[in-house]
Amino acid sequence: MGRPRKHDQNEILDAVERVIARDGVLTVDAVAKEAGVSKATVLYEHSTKSDLVAALVDRTITADNAFNAACQAEFAGERDAPLRGRIEAARRSPPVPGENGAVLSLVAALMQDTKLRTRFRENQRALGQDLLQHASHPRAARLAWLALEGLKFQQHLEFHDWTEAERAQVLQDIETLARQGIAKIEDCNA
């Protein structure tokens, strides 16, 4: 019996994402059915459910980094370009209520898997170093980055439902903090 032919891994990972979002639980059988392939085809590239989730995490990190880099390119040569790019990326990708099932399930998987957390941690560490290296006000940039990530966390986990206007204002405040520093924010609040 021959080896199964290779299938587009993005199609299989798309199926993984849909199964996680829909069911909250991942089974190889469900992925195979969703992708319209055999279980052997799914297991050909990824021998376990953990491998499937790890591949999805890697794809998600790669896509997020690419999207943020494209947004950052608009600020090339300017101070704070990495952080401003991430803020712009957040502006362009507003949350869609009820559409975060896969995100919620991936967060649950991260809590259970040290290797997956390590991959995210390494990516965040490199991102943080780049943001601070290019910051005009490093302390303010660190606070702005934490605020941005907190906003995104709140949105993705659907803890808080910001209106479009509130979200736009928060993003503007984060950008002001990053670009003008803590003293300017204090001046605005005086």
Coordinates of N, CA, C and O in Angstrom, one line a residue:
M1 N 0.8 -1.2 0.0 CA 0.0 0.0 0.0 C 0.9 1.2 0.0 O 1.8 1.4 0.8
G2 N 0.6 2.2 -0.9 CA 1.4 3.4 -1.0 C 1.1 4.4 0.0 O 0.1 4.3 0.7
R3 N 2.0 5.4 0.1 CA 1.8 6.5 1.1 C 0.7 7.4 0.6 O 0.6 7.6 -0.6
P4 N 0.0 8.0 1.5 CA -1.1 8.9 1.0 C -0.4 10.1 0.3 O 0.7 10.5 0.6
R5 N -1.1 10.6 -0.7 CA -0.6 11.8 -1.4 C -0.6 13.0 -0.5 O -1.5 13.1 0.3
K6 N 0.3 13.9 -0.7 CA 0.3 15.1 0.1 C -0.8 16.0 -0.3 O -1.1 16.1 -1.4
H7 N -1.4 16.6 0.7 CA -2.5 17.6 0.5 C -2.0 18.9 1.0 O -1.0 19.0 1.8
D8 N -2.7 19.9 0.5 CA -2.3 21.3 1.0 C -2.5 21.4 2.5 O -3.6 21.2 3.0
Q9 N -1.4 21.6 3.2 CA -1.4 21.7 4.6 C -2.3 22.8 5.1 O -2.9 22.7 6.2
N10 N -2.4 23.9 4.4 CA -3.2 25.0 4.8 C -4.7 24.6 4.8 O -5.4 25.0 5.7
E11 N -5.1 23.7 3.9 CA -6.5 23.3 3.9 C -6.7 22.4 5.2 O -7.8 22.5 5.8
I12 N -5.8 21.6 5.5 CA -5.9 20.8 6.7 C -5.9 21.6 8.0 O -6.7 21.5 8.9
L13 N -5.0 22.6 8.0 CA -5.0 23.5 9.2 C -6.2 24.4 9.2 O -6.7 24.7 10.3
D14 N -6.8 24.8 8.1 CA -8.1 25.5 8.1 C -9.1 24.6 8.7 O -10.0 25.1 9.5
A15 N -9.1 23.3 8.4 CA -10.1 22.4 8.9 C -9.9 22.3 10.5 O -10.8 22.2 11.2
V16 N -8.6 22.2 10.9 CA -8.3 22.2 12.3 C -8.9 23.4 13.0 O -9.6 23.3 14.0
E17 N -8.7 24.6 12.4 CA -9.3 25.8 13.0 C -10.8 25.8 13.1 O -11.4 26.1 14.1
R18 N -11.4 25.3 12.0 CA -12.9 25.2 12.0 C -13.4 24.3 13.1 O -14.4 24.5 13.8
V19 N -12.8 23.1 13.2 CA -13.2 22.1 14.2 C -13.0 22.6 15.6 O -13.9 22.5 16.4
I20 N -11.9 23.3 15.8 CA -11.7 23.8 17.2 C -12.7 24.9 17.5 O -13.3 24.9 18.6
A21 N -13.0 25.8 16.5 CA -13.9 26.9 16.7 C -15.4 26.3 16.9 O -16.1 26.8 17.8
R22 N -15.7 25.3 16.2 CA -17.0 24.7 16.2 C -17.3 23.8 17.4 O -18.3 24.0 18.1
D23 N -16.3 22.9 17.7 CA -16.5 21.9 18.7 C -15.8 22.2 20.0 O -16.2 21.6 21.0
G24 N -14.8 23.0 20.0 CA -14.0 23.3 21.2 C -13.1 22.1 21.6 O -12.3 22.2 22.5
V25 N -13.2 21.1 20.8 CA -12.4 19.9 21.1 C -11.8 19.4 19.7 O -12.5 19.5 18.7
L26 N -10.6 18.9 19.7 CA -10.0 18.5 18.4 C -9.9 17.0 18.4 O -9.3 16.4 19.3
T27 N -10.4 16.4 17.3 CA -10.2 15.0 17.0 C -9.7 14.9 15.6 O -10.0 15.7 14.8
V28 N -8.8 13.9 15.4 CA -8.3 13.7 14.0 C -9.4 13.3 13.1 O -9.5 13.8 11.9
D29 N -10.3 12.5 13.6 CA -11.5 12.1 12.7 C -12.3 13.3 12.3 O -12.7 13.4 11.1
A30 N -12.5 14.3 13.2 CA -13.3 15.5 12.9 C -12.5 16.3 11.9 O -13.1 16.9 10.9
V31 N -11.2 16.4 12.0 CA -10.4 17.2 11.1 C -10.5 16.6 9.7 O -10.7 17.2 8.7
A32 N -10.3 15.2 9.6 CA -10.4 14.5 8.4 C -11.7 14.7 7.7 O -11.8 15.1 6.5
K33 N -12.8 14.6 8.4 CA -14.1 14.8 7.8 C -14.3 16.2 7.3 O -14.8 16.5 6.2
E34 N -13.9 17.2 8.2 CA -14.0 18.6 7.8 C -13.2 19.0 6.6 O -13.6 19.8 5.7
A35 N -12.0 18.4 6.4 CA -11.1 18.6 5.3 C -11.4 17.8 4.1 O -10.9 18.1 3.0
G36 N -12.3 16.8 4.3 CA -12.7 15.9 3.2 C -11.5 15.0 2.7 O -11.4 14.7 1.6
V37 N -10.7 14.6 3.7 CA -9.6 13.7 3.5 C -9.7 12.5 4.4 O -10.4 12.5 5.4
S38 N -8.8 11.5 4.2 CA -8.8 10.4 5.2 C -8.0 10.8 6.4 O -7.2 11.7 6.4
K39 N -8.2 10.0 7.5 CA -7.5 10.2 8.7 C -6.0 10.0 8.5 O -5.2 10.8 9.0
A40 N -5.6 9.1 7.6 CA -4.2 8.8 7.3 C -3.6 10.0 6.6 O -2.4 10.3 6.9
T41 N -4.4 10.7 5.8 CA -3.8 11.9 5.2 C -3.5 13.0 6.2 O -2.5 13.7 6.1
V42 N -4.4 13.2 7.2 CA -4.2 14.2 8.2 C -2.9 13.8 9.0 O -2.1 14.6 9.3
L43 N -2.8 12.5 9.3 CA -1.7 12.0 10.2 C -0.4 11.9 9.4 O 0.7 11.7 10.0
Y44 N -0.4 12.0 8.1 CA 0.8 11.9 7.3 C 1.8 13.0 7.6 O 3.0 12.7 7.8
E45 N 1.3 14.2 7.8 CA 2.2 15.3 8.1 C 2.3 15.6 9.6 O 3.3 16.1 10.1
H46 N 1.2 15.3 10.3 CA 1.1 15.6 11.8 C 0.7 14.3 12.5 O -0.5 13.9 12.4
S47 N 1.6 13.7 13.2 CA 1.3 12.4 13.8 C 0.4 12.4 15.0 O -0.1 11.4 15.4
T48 N 0.2 13.6 15.6 CA -0.7 13.7 16.8 C -1.6 14.9 16.8 O -1.3 15.8 16.0
K49 N -2.5 14.9 17.6 CA -3.4 16.2 17.8 C -2.5 17.3 18.2 O -2.6 18.5 17.7
S50 N -1.5 17.1 19.1 CA -0.6 18.1 19.5 C 0.2 18.7 18.4 O 0.4 19.9 18.3
D51 N 0.6 17.8 17.4 CA 1.3 18.3 16.3 C 0.4 19.2 15.4 O 0.9 20.2 14.8
L52 N -0.8 18.8 15.3 CA -1.8 19.7 14.5 C -2.0 21.0 15.1 O -1.9 22.1 14.5
V53 N -2.1 21.1 16.5 CA -2.3 22.3 17.2 C -1.0 23.2 17.1 O -1.1 24.4 16.8
A54 N 0.1 22.5 17.2 CA 1.4 23.2 17.1 C 1.6 23.8 15.7 O 2.0 25.0 15.6
A55 N 1.2 23.1 14.7 CA 1.3 23.6 13.3 C 0.3 24.8 13.1 O 0.7 25.8 12.5
L56 N -0.9 24.7 13.7 CA -1.8 25.9 13.6 C -1.3 27.1 14.4 O -1.3 28.2 13.9
V57 N -0.7 26.8 15.5 CA -0.1 28.0 16.3 C 1.1 28.6 15.5 O 1.1 29.8 15.4
D58 N 1.9 27.8 14.9 CA 3.0 28.3 14.1 C 2.5 29.1 12.9 O 3.0 30.2 12.6
R59 N 1.5 28.6 12.3 CA 0.9 29.3 11.1 C 0.3 30.7 11.6 O 0.4 31.7 11.0
T60 N -0.4 30.6 12.8 CA -1.0 31.8 13.3 C 0.0 32.9 13.6 O -0.1 34.1 13.3
I61 N 1.1 32.5 14.3 CA 2.2 33.4 14.6 C 2.8 34.0 13.4 O 3.0 35.2 13.3
T62 N 3.1 33.1 12.4 CA 3.7 33.6 11.1 C 2.8 34.6 10.4 O 3.2 35.7 10.0
A63 N 1.5 34.3 10.3 CA 0.5 35.2 9.7 C 0.4 36.5 10.4 O 0.4 37.6 9.8
D64 N 0.4 36.5 11.8 CA 0.3 37.7 12.6 C 1.5 38.5 12.4 O 1.4 39.8 12.2
N65 N 2.7 37.9 12.5 CA 3.9 38.7 12.3 C 4.0 39.3 10.9 O 4.4 40.5 10.8
A66 N 3.5 38.6 9.9 CA 3.6 39.1 8.5 C 2.6 40.3 8.4 O 2.9 41.4 7.8
F67 N 1.4 40.2 8.9 CA 0.4 41.3 8.9 C 0.9 42.5 9.6 O 0.9 43.6 9.1
N68 N 1.5 42.3 10.8 CA 2.1 43.4 11.5 C 3.3 44.1 10.8 O 3.4 45.3 10.8
A69 N 4.1 43.2 10.2 CA 5.2 43.8 9.4 C 4.8 44.6 8.2 O 5.4 45.7 7.9
A70 N 3.7 44.2 7.6 CA 3.2 45.0 6.5 C 2.6 46.3 7.0 O 2.9 47.4 6.3
C71 N 2.0 46.3 8.1 CA 1.5 47.6 8.7 C 2.7 48.4 9.1 O 2.6 49.7 8.9
Q72 N 3.7 47.8 9.7 CA 4.9 48.6 10.1 C 5.6 49.2 9.0 O 6.2 50.3 9.1
A73 N 5.6 48.6 7.8 CA 6.3 49.1 6.6 C 5.8 50.5 6.3 O 6.5 51.3 5.7
E74 N 4.6 50.9 6.6 CA 4.0 52.2 6.4 C 4.7 53.3 7.2 O 4.6 54.4 6.9
F75 N 5.4 52.9 8.3 CA 6.1 53.8 9.1 C 7.6 53.6 9.0 O 8.4 54.1 9.9
A76 N 8.1 53.0 8.0 CA 9.5 52.8 7.8 C 10.3 54.0 8.0 O 10.0 55.1 7.5
G77 N 11.4 53.9 8.7 CA 12.3 55.0 9.0 C 11.9 55.9 10.1 O 12.7 56.8 10.5
E78 N 10.7 55.7 10.6 CA 10.2 56.6 11.7 C 10.5 55.9 13.0 O 10.5 54.7 13.1
R79 N 10.6 56.7 14.1 CA 10.7 56.2 15.4 C 9.4 55.5 15.8 O 8.3 55.9 15.2
D80 N 9.4 54.5 16.6 CA 8.2 53.8 17.1 C 7.5 53.0 16.0 O 6.4 52.6 16.1
A81 N 8.2 52.8 14.8 CA 7.6 52.1 13.7 C 7.0 50.7 14.1 O 5.9 50.4 13.7
P82 N 7.8 49.9 14.8 CA 7.2 48.6 15.2 C 5.9 48.7 16.0 O 4.9 48.0 15.7
L83 N 5.9 49.5 17.0 CA 4.7 49.7 17.8 C 3.6 50.3 17.0 O 2.4 49.9 17.1
R84 N 3.9 51.4 16.3 CA 2.8 52.0 15.4 C 2.3 51.0 14.4 O 1.1 51.1 14.1
G85 N 3.1 50.2 13.9 CA 2.6 49.1 13.0 C 1.6 48.2 13.6 O 0.6 47.8 13.1
R86 N 1.9 47.8 14.9 CA 1.0 46.9 15.6 C -0.3 47.6 16.0 O -1.3 47.0 15.9
I87 N -0.2 48.9 16.3 CA -1.4 49.7 16.6 C -2.3 49.7 15.3 O -3.5 49.5 15.3
E88 N -1.6 50.0 14.2 CA -2.3 50.1 12.9 C -2.9 48.7 12.6 O -4.1 48.7 12.1
A89 N -2.2 47.7 12.8 CA -2.8 46.3 12.6 C -4.0 46.1 13.4 O -5.0 45.5 12.9
A90 N -4.0 46.5 14.7 CA -5.2 46.4 15.5 C -6.3 47.2 15.0 O -7.5 46.8 15.0
R91 N -6.0 48.4 14.4 CA -7.1 49.2 13.8 C -7.8 48.5 12.7 O -9.0 48.6 12.5
R92 N -7.0 47.8 11.9 CA -7.5 47.1 10.7 C -8.1 45.8 10.9 O -8.7 45.2 10.0
S93 N -8.0 45.3 12.1 CA -8.5 43.9 12.4 C -9.4 44.0 13.7 O -9.1 43.4 14.7
P94 N -10.6 44.7 13.5 CA -11.4 44.7 14.7 C -12.0 43.4 15.0 O -12.1 42.5 14.2
P95 N -12.3 43.2 16.3 CA -12.9 41.9 16.7 C -14.3 41.6 16.1 O -15.0 42.6 15.8
V96 N -14.6 40.4 15.9 CA -15.9 40.0 15.4 C -16.6 39.2 16.5 O -16.2 38.0 16.7
P97 N -17.5 39.8 17.2 CA -18.1 39.1 18.3 C -18.7 37.7 17.9 O -19.3 37.6 16.9
G98 N -18.4 36.7 18.7 CA -18.9 35.4 18.4 C -18.0 34.6 17.4 O -18.3 33.5 17.1
E99 N -17.0 35.2 16.9 CA -16.2 34.6 15.9 C -14.8 34.2 16.5 O -13.9 33.9 15.7
N100 N -14.7 34.1 17.8 CA -13.4 33.9 18.4 C -13.2 32.5 19.0 O -12.4 32.2 19.8
G101 N -14.0 31.5 18.5 CA -14.0 30.2 19.1 C -12.6 29.5 19.0 O -12.1 28.9 19.9
A102 N -12.0 29.7 17.8 CA -10.7 29.1 17.6 C -9.7 29.8 18.5 O -8.8 29.1 19.1
V103 N -9.7 31.1 18.7 CA -8.8 31.8 19.6 C -9.0 31.3 21.0 O -8.0 31.0 21.7
L104 N -10.2 31.2 21.5 CA -10.4 30.7 22.8 C -9.9 29.3 23.0 O -9.3 29.0 24.1
S105 N -10.1 28.4 22.1 CA -9.6 27.1 22.2 C -8.1 27.0 22.1 O -7.4 26.2 22.8
L106 N -7.5 27.9 21.3 CA -6.0 27.9 21.2 C -5.4 28.4 22.5 O -4.4 27.9 23.0
V107 N -6.1 29.4 23.1 CA -5.6 29.9 24.5 C -5.7 28.7 25.5 O -4.8 28.5 26.3
A108 N -6.7 28.0 25.4 CA -6.9 26.8 26.3 C -5.7 25.8 26.1 O -5.1 25.3 27.0
A109 N -5.4 25.6 24.8 CA -4.3 24.7 24.5 C -3.0 25.2 25.0 O -2.2 24.4 25.5
L110 N -2.8 26.5 24.9 CA -1.6 27.1 25.4 C -1.4 26.9 26.9 O -0.3 26.7 27.3
M111 N -2.5 27.0 27.6 CA -2.4 26.8 29.0 C -2.0 25.4 29.4 O -1.5 25.2 30.5
Q112 N -2.2 24.5 28.5 CA -1.9 23.1 28.8 C -0.6 22.6 28.2 O -0.2 21.5 28.6
D113 N 0.0 23.3 27.4 CA 1.2 22.8 26.6 C 2.4 23.8 26.8 O 2.4 24.9 26.2
T114 N 3.4 23.4 27.5 CA 4.6 24.2 27.7 C 5.3 24.6 26.4 O 5.7 25.7 26.3
K115 N 5.4 23.6 25.5 CA 6.0 23.9 24.2 C 5.4 25.0 23.4 O 6.0 25.9 22.8
L116 N 4.0 25.0 23.4 CA 3.3 26.0 22.7 C 3.5 27.4 23.4 O 3.7 28.4 22.7
R117 N 3.4 27.4 24.7 CA 3.6 28.7 25.4 C 5.0 29.2 25.1 O 5.2 30.4 25.0
T118 N 6.0 28.3 25.0 CA 7.4 28.7 24.8 C 7.5 29.4 23.4 O 8.2 30.4 23.3
R119 N 6.8 28.8 22.4 CA 6.8 29.4 21.1 C 6.3 30.8 21.1 O 6.8 31.8 20.6
F120 N 5.1 31.0 21.8 CA 4.5 32.3 21.9 C 5.4 33.3 22.7 O 5.6 34.4 22.4
R121 N 6.0 32.7 23.8 CA 6.9 33.5 24.7 C 8.1 34.0 23.9 O 8.5 35.2 24.0
E122 N 8.7 33.2 23.1 CA 9.9 33.6 22.3 C 9.5 34.7 21.3 O 10.2 35.6 21.1
N123 N 8.3 34.5 20.7 CA 7.9 35.5 19.7 C 7.6 36.8 20.4 O 8.0 37.9 19.9
Q124 N 7.0 36.8 21.6 CA 6.7 38.0 22.3 C 8.0 38.7 22.8 O 8.1 39.9 22.8
R125 N 8.9 37.9 23.2 CA 10.2 38.5 23.7 C 10.9 39.2 22.5 O 11.4 40.3 22.7
A126 N 11.0 38.6 21.4 CA 11.6 39.2 20.2 C 10.8 40.5 19.8 O 11.5 41.5 19.5
L127 N 9.5 40.4 19.8 CA 8.7 41.6 19.5 C 9.0 42.7 20.5 O 9.2 43.8 20.1
G128 N 9.0 42.4 21.8 CA 9.2 43.4 22.8 C 10.6 44.1 22.6 O 10.7 45.3 22.8
Q129 N 11.6 43.3 22.3 CA 12.9 43.9 22.2 C 12.9 44.8 21.0 O 13.5 45.9 21.0
D130 N 12.3 44.4 19.9 CA 12.2 45.3 18.7 C 11.5 46.6 19.0 O 11.9 47.7 18.6
L131 N 10.4 46.5 19.7 CA 9.6 47.6 20.0 C 10.4 48.6 20.8 O 10.4 49.8 20.6
L132 N 11.1 48.1 21.8 CA 11.8 49.0 22.7 C 13.0 49.6 22.1 O 13.4 50.7 22.3
Q133 N 13.7 48.8 21.2 CA 14.8 49.3 20.5 C 14.5 50.5 19.6 O 15.3 51.3 19.4
H134 N 13.3 50.5 19.0 CA 12.9 51.5 18.1 C 12.0 52.6 18.7 O 11.5 53.4 18.0
A135 N 11.9 52.6 20.1 CA 11.0 53.5 20.8 C 11.7 54.8 21.0 O 12.8 54.9 21.5
S136 N 10.9 55.9 20.8 CA 11.4 57.2 21.2 C 11.3 57.4 22.7 O 12.1 58.2 23.3
H137 N 10.4 56.7 23.3 CA 10.2 56.8 24.8 C 10.0 55.4 25.3 O 8.9 54.9 25.4
P138 N 11.1 54.6 25.6 CA 11.0 53.2 25.9 C 10.0 52.9 27.0 O 9.2 51.9 26.9
R139 N 10.0 53.6 28.1 CA 9.0 53.3 29.2 C 7.6 53.5 28.7 O 6.7 52.6 29.0
A140 N 7.3 54.5 28.0 CA 6.0 54.8 27.5 C 5.6 53.7 26.4 O 4.5 53.2 26.4
A141 N 6.6 53.3 25.6 CA 6.3 52.3 24.6 C 6.0 51.0 25.3 O 5.1 50.3 24.8
R142 N 6.7 50.6 26.3 CA 6.4 49.4 27.0 C 5.0 49.4 27.6 O 4.2 48.5 27.4
L143 N 4.6 50.5 28.2 CA 3.2 50.7 28.7 C 2.2 50.6 27.5 O 1.1 50.0 27.7
A144 N 2.5 51.3 26.4 CA 1.6 51.3 25.3 C 1.4 49.9 24.7 O 0.3 49.5 24.4
W145 N 2.5 49.1 24.6 CA 2.5 47.8 24.1 C 1.6 46.9 25.1 O 0.8 46.1 24.6
L146 N 1.8 47.1 26.4 CA 1.0 46.3 27.3 C -0.5 46.7 27.2 O -1.3 45.8 27.2
A147 N -0.7 47.9 27.0 CA -2.1 48.4 26.8 C -2.7 47.8 25.5 O -3.9 47.3 25.5
L148 N -2.0 47.8 24.5 CA -2.4 47.3 23.2 C -2.7 45.8 23.3 O -3.8 45.3 22.9
E149 N -1.8 45.0 23.9 CA -2.0 43.6 24.1 C -3.2 43.3 25.0 O -3.9 42.4 24.8
G150 N -3.3 44.1 26.0 CA -4.5 44.0 27.0 C -5.8 44.2 26.2 O -6.7 43.5 26.4
L151 N -5.8 45.2 25.4 CA -7.0 45.5 24.6 C -7.3 44.3 23.7 O -8.5 43.8 23.7
K152 N -6.3 43.8 23.0 CA -6.6 42.7 22.1 C -7.0 41.4 22.9 O -7.9 40.7 22.5
F153 N -6.4 41.2 24.1 CA -6.7 40.1 24.9 C -8.2 40.2 25.3 O -9.0 39.2 25.2
Q154 N -8.6 41.3 25.8 CA -10.0 41.6 26.2 C -11.0 41.3 25.1 O -12.0 40.7 25.3
Q155 N -10.6 41.7 23.9 CA -11.4 41.5 22.7 C -11.5 40.1 22.3 O -12.6 39.6 22.1
H156 N -10.4 39.5 22.2 CA -10.4 38.1 21.7 C -11.0 37.1 22.6 O -11.7 36.1 22.2
L157 N -10.9 37.4 23.9 CA -11.6 36.5 24.9 C -13.0 37.0 25.2 O -13.7 36.3 26.0
E158 N -13.4 38.0 24.5 CA -14.8 38.6 24.6 C -15.1 38.9 26.0 O -16.2 38.7 26.5
F159 N -14.1 39.5 26.8 CA -14.4 39.9 28.1 C -15.1 41.3 28.2 O -15.8 41.6 29.1
H160 N -14.8 42.1 27.2 CA -15.4 43.4 27.1 C -15.7 43.7 25.7 O -15.0 43.5 24.8
D161 N -16.9 44.3 25.5 CA -17.4 44.7 24.2 C -17.2 46.2 24.0 O -18.1 46.9 24.4
W162 N -16.1 46.6 23.4 CA -15.9 48.1 23.2 C -16.7 48.5 22.0 O -16.8 47.8 21.0
T163 N -17.3 49.7 22.0 CA -17.9 50.2 20.8 C -16.8 50.6 19.8 O -15.6 50.7 20.2
E164 N -17.1 50.8 18.6 CA -16.1 51.1 17.6 C -15.5 52.5 18.0 O -14.2 52.6 17.8
A165 N -16.3 53.4 18.4 CA -15.7 54.7 18.8 C -14.8 54.6 20.1 O -13.7 55.2 20.1
E166 N -15.2 53.8 21.0 CA -14.3 53.6 22.2 C -13.0 52.9 21.8 O -11.9 53.3 22.3
R167 N -13.1 51.9 21.0 CA -11.9 51.2 20.5 C -11.0 52.1 19.8 O -9.8 52.1 20.0
A168 N -11.5 53.0 18.9 CA -10.7 53.9 18.2 C -10.0 54.9 19.1 O -8.8 55.2 18.9
Q169 N -10.7 55.3 20.1 CA -10.2 56.3 21.1 C -9.0 55.6 21.9 O -8.0 56.2 22.1
V170 N -9.3 54.4 22.3 CA -8.2 53.7 23.1 C -7.0 53.5 22.2 O -5.9 53.7 22.7
L171 N -7.2 53.1 21.0 CA -6.0 52.9 20.1 C -5.3 54.3 19.9 O -4.0 54.3 19.9
Q172 N -6.0 55.3 19.8 CA -5.4 56.7 19.6 C -4.6 57.0 20.9 O -3.5 57.5 20.8
D173 N -5.2 56.7 22.1 CA -4.5 57.0 23.3 C -3.2 56.2 23.4 O -2.2 56.7 23.9
I174 N -3.3 54.9 23.0 CA -2.1 54.1 23.1 C -1.0 54.7 22.1 O 0.2 54.7 22.5
E175 N -1.4 55.1 21.0 CA -0.4 55.7 20.0 C 0.2 57.0 20.6 O 1.4 57.2 20.5
T176 N -0.7 57.8 21.2 CA -0.2 59.0 21.8 C 0.8 58.7 22.9 O 1.9 59.4 23.0
L177 N 0.5 57.8 23.7 CA 1.4 57.4 24.8 C 2.7 56.9 24.2 O 3.8 57.4 24.7
A178 N 2.7 56.1 23.2 CA 4.0 55.6 22.6 C 4.8 56.7 22.0 O 6.0 56.8 22.2
R179 N 4.2 57.6 21.3 CA 4.9 58.7 20.6 C 5.3 59.9 21.4 O 6.3 60.5 21.1
Q180 N 4.5 60.2 22.4 CA 4.8 61.4 23.1 C 5.3 61.2 24.5 O 5.7 62.1 25.2
G181 N 5.2 60.0 25.0 CA 5.8 59.7 26.3 C 4.8 59.9 27.4 O 3.7 60.5 27.3
I182 N 5.2 59.5 28.6 CA 4.3 59.6 29.8 C 4.0 61.0 30.2 O 2.9 61.3 30.5
A183 N 5.0 61.9 30.1 CA 4.8 63.3 30.5 C 3.7 63.9 29.7 O 2.8 64.7 30.2
K184 N 3.6 63.7 28.4 CA 2.5 64.3 27.5 C 1.1 63.7 27.9 O 0.2 64.5 27.9
I185 N 1.1 62.5 28.3 CA -0.2 61.9 28.7 C -0.6 62.6 30.0 O -1.8 63.0 30.2
E186 N 0.3 62.8 30.9 CA 0.0 63.5 32.2 C -0.4 64.9 32.0 O -1.3 65.4 32.6
D187 N 0.2 65.6 31.0 CA -0.2 67.0 30.6 C -1.6 67.0 30.1 O -2.4 67.9 30.4
C188 N -2.0 66.0 29.3 CA -3.4 66.0 28.8 C -4.4 65.7 29.8 O -5.5 66.2 29.7
N189 N -4.0 65.1 30.9 CA -5.0 64.7 32.0 C -5.0 65.8 33.0 O -5.9 65.7 33.9
A190 N -4.2 66.8 33.0 CA -4.1 67.8 34.0 C -5.2 68.8 33.9 O -5.9 69.0 33.0

